[in-house]
PDB file of C-alpha atoms in Angstrom:
ATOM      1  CA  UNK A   1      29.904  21.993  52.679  1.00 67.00           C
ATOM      2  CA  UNK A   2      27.992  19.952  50.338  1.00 74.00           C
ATOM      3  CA  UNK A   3      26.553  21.031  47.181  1.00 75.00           C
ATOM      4  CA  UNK A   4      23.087  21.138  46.667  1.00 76.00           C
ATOM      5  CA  UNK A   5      21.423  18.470  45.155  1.00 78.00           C
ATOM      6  CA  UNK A   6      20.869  19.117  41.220  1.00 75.00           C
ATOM      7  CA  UNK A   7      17.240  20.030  40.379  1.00 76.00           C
ATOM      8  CA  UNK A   8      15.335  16.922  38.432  1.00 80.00           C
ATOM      9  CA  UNK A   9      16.138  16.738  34.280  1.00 79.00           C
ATOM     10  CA  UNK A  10      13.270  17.792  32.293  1.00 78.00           C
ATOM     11  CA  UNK A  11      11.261  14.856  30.393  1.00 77.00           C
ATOM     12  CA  UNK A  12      12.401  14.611  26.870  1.00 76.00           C
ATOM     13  CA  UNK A  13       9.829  16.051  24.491  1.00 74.00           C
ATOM     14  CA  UNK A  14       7.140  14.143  22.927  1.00 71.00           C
ATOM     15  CA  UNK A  15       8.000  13.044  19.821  1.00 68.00           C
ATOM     16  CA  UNK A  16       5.807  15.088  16.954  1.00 65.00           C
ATOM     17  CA  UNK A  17       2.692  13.708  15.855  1.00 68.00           C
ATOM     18  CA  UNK A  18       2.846  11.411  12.742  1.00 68.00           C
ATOM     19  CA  UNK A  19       1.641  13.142   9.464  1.00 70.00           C
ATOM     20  CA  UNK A  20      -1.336  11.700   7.989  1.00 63.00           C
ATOM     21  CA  UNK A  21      -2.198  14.237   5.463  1.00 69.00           C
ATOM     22  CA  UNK A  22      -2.299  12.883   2.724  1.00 70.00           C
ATOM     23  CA  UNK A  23      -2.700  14.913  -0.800  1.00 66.00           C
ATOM     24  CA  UNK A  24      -5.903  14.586  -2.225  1.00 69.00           C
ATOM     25  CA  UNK A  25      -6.532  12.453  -5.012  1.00 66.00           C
ATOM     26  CA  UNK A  26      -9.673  11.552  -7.497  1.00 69.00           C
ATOM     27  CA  UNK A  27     -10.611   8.488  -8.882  1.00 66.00           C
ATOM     28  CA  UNK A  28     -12.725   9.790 -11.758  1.00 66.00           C
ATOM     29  CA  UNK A  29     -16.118  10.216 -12.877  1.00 62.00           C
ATOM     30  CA  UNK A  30     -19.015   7.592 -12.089  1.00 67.00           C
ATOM     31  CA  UNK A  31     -18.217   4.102 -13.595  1.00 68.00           C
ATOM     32  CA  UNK A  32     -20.333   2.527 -16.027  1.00 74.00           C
ATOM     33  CA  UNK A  33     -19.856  -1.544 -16.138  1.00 76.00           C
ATOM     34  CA  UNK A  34     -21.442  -4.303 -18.304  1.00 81.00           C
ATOM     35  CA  UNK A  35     -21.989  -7.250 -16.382  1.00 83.00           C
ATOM     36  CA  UNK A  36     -19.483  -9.535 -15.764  1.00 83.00           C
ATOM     37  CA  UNK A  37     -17.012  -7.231 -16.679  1.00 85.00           C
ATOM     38  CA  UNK A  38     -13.864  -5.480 -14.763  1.00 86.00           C
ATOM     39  CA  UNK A  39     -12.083  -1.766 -14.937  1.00 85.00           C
ATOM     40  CA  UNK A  40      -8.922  -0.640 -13.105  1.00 87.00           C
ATOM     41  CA  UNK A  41      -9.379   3.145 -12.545  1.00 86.00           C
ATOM     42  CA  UNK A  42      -8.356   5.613 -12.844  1.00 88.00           C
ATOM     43  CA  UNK A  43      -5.895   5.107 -15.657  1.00 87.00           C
ATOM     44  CA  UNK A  44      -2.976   6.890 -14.233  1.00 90.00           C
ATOM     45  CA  UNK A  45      -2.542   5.606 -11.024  1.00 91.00           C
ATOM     46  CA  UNK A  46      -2.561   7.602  -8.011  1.00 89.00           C
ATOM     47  CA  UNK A  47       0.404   8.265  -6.044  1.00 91.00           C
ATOM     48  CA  UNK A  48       0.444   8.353  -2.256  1.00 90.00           C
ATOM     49  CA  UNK A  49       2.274  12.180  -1.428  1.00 88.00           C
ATOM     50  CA  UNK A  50       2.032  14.077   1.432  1.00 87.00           C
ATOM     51  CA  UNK A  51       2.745  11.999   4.415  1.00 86.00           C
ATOM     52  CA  UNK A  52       5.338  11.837   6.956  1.00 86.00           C
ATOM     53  CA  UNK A  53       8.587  10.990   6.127  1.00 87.00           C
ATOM     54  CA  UNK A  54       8.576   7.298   6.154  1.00 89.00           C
ATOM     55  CA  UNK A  55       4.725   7.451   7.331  1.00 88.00           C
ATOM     56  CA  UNK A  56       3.005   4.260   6.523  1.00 89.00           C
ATOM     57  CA  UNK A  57      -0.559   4.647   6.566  1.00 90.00           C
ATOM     58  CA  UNK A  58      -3.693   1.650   5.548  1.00 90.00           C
ATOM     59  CA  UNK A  59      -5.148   2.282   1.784  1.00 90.00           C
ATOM     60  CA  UNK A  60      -8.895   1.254   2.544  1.00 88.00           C
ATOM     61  CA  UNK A  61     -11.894   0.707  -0.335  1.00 85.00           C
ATOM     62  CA  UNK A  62     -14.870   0.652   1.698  1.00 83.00           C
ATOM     63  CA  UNK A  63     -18.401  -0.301  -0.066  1.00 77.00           C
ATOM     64  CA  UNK A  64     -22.011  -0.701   0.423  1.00 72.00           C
ATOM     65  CA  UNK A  65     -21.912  -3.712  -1.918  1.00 65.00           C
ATOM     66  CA  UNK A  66     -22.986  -7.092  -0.749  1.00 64.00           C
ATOM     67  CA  UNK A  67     -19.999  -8.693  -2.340  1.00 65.00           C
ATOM     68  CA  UNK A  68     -16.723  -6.590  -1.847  1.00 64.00           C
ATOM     69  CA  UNK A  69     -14.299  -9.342  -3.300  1.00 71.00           C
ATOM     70  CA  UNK A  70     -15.621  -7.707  -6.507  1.00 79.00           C
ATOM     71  CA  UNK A  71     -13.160  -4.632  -5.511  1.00 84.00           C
ATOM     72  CA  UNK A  72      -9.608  -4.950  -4.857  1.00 87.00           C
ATOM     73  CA  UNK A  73      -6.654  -2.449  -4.516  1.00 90.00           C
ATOM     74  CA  UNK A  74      -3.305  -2.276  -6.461  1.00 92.00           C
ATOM     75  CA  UNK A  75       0.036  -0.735  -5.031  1.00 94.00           C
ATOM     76  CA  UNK A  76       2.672  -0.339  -7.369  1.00 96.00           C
ATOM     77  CA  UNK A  77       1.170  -2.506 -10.096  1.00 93.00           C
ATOM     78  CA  UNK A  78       0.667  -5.542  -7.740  1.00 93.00           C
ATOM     79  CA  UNK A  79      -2.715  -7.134  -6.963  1.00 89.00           C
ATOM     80  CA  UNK A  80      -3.296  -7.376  -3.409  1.00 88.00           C
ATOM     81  CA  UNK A  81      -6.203  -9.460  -2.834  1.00 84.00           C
ATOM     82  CA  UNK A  82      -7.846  -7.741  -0.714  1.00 85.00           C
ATOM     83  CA  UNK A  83      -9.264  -3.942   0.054  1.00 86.00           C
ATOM     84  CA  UNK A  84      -6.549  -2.927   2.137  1.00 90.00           C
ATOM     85  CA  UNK A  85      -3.021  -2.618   1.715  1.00 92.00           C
ATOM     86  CA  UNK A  86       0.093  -0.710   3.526  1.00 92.00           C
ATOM     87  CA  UNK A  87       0.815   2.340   1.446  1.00 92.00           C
ATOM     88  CA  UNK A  88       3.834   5.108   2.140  1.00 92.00           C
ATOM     89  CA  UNK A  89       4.723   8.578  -0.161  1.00 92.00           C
ATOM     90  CA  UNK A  90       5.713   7.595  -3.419  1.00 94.00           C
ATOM     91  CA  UNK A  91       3.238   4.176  -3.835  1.00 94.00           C
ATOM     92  CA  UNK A  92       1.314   3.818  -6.866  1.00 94.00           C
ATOM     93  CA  UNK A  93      -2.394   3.404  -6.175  1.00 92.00           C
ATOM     94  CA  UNK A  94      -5.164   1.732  -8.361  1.00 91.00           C
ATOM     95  CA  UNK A  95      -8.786  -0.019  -7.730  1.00 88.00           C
ATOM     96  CA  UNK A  96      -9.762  -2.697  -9.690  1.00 88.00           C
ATOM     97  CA  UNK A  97     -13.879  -3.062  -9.864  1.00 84.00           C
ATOM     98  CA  UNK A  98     -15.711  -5.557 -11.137  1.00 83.00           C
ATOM     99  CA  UNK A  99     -19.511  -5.472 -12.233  1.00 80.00           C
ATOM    100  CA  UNK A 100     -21.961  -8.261 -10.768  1.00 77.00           C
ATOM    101  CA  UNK A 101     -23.770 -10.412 -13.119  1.00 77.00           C
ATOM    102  CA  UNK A 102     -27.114  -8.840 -13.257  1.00 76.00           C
ATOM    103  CA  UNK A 103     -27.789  -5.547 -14.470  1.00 76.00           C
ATOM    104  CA  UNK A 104     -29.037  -2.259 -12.928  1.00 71.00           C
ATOM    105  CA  UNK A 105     -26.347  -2.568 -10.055  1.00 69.00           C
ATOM    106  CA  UNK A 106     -25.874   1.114  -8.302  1.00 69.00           C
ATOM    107  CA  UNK A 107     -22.652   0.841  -6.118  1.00 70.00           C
ATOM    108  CA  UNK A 108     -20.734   3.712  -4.120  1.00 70.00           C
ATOM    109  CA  UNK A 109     -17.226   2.375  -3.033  1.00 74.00           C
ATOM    110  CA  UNK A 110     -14.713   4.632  -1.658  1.00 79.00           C
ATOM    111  CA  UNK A 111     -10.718   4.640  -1.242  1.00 79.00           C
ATOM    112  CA  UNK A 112      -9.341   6.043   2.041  1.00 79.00           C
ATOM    113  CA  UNK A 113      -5.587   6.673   3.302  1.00 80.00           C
ATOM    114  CA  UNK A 114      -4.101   9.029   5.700  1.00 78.00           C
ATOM    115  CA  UNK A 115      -6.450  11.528   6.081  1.00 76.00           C
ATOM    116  CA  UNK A 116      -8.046  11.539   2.610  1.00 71.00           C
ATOM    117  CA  UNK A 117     -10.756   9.853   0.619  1.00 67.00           C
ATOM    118  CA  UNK A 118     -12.836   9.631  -2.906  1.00 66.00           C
TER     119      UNK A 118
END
């Protein structure tokens, strides 16, 4: 007689969710700027830790400013010129803000990867 036919193969499993958490990082205390002038903070950079094995994840600097260009991000030393940039585990992460040219300028900006921010 024939065998019976073989029950249907299970699906494979889902693959495991990527890791986003980040460790949590601080840029510092409140800035204080003359005009026309530029700081990188903080002055140890920040490295990118706690992802996902080979987890690639979008550094962000978000601000109310009117004029962002006045912000940009740094990975590993290199200017990008703009307020995002690809980061992984191991990156070296700095923000370079500049001051406008009139004074009594309040600005919040904030730096965002995985699943952390500051």
């Amino acid at each position: 007689p024939p065998s019976p036919p073989l029950p249907p193969s299970p699906p494979p499993p889902s693959p495991p969710p990527r890791d986003v958490t980040a460790a949590d990082f601080d840029l510092g205390p409140h800035l204080y700027l003359d005009v026309d002038t530029c700081q990188t903070v903080p002055d140890v950079p920040i490295e990118v830790s706690g992802l996902g094995q080979g987890v690639i994840v979008t550094a962000r600097l978000t601000s109310r400013a009117s004029d962002p260009t006045r912000m940009t991000i740094s990975v590993n030393g290199i200017t990008m010129n703009s307020t995002e940039a690809d980061v992984q585990n191991g990156d070296k992460v700095q923000v370079r803000v500049c001051a406008p040219s009139a004074f009594g300028t309040n600005e919040l900006f904030t730096l965002a990867y995985g699943n952390q921010l500051d």
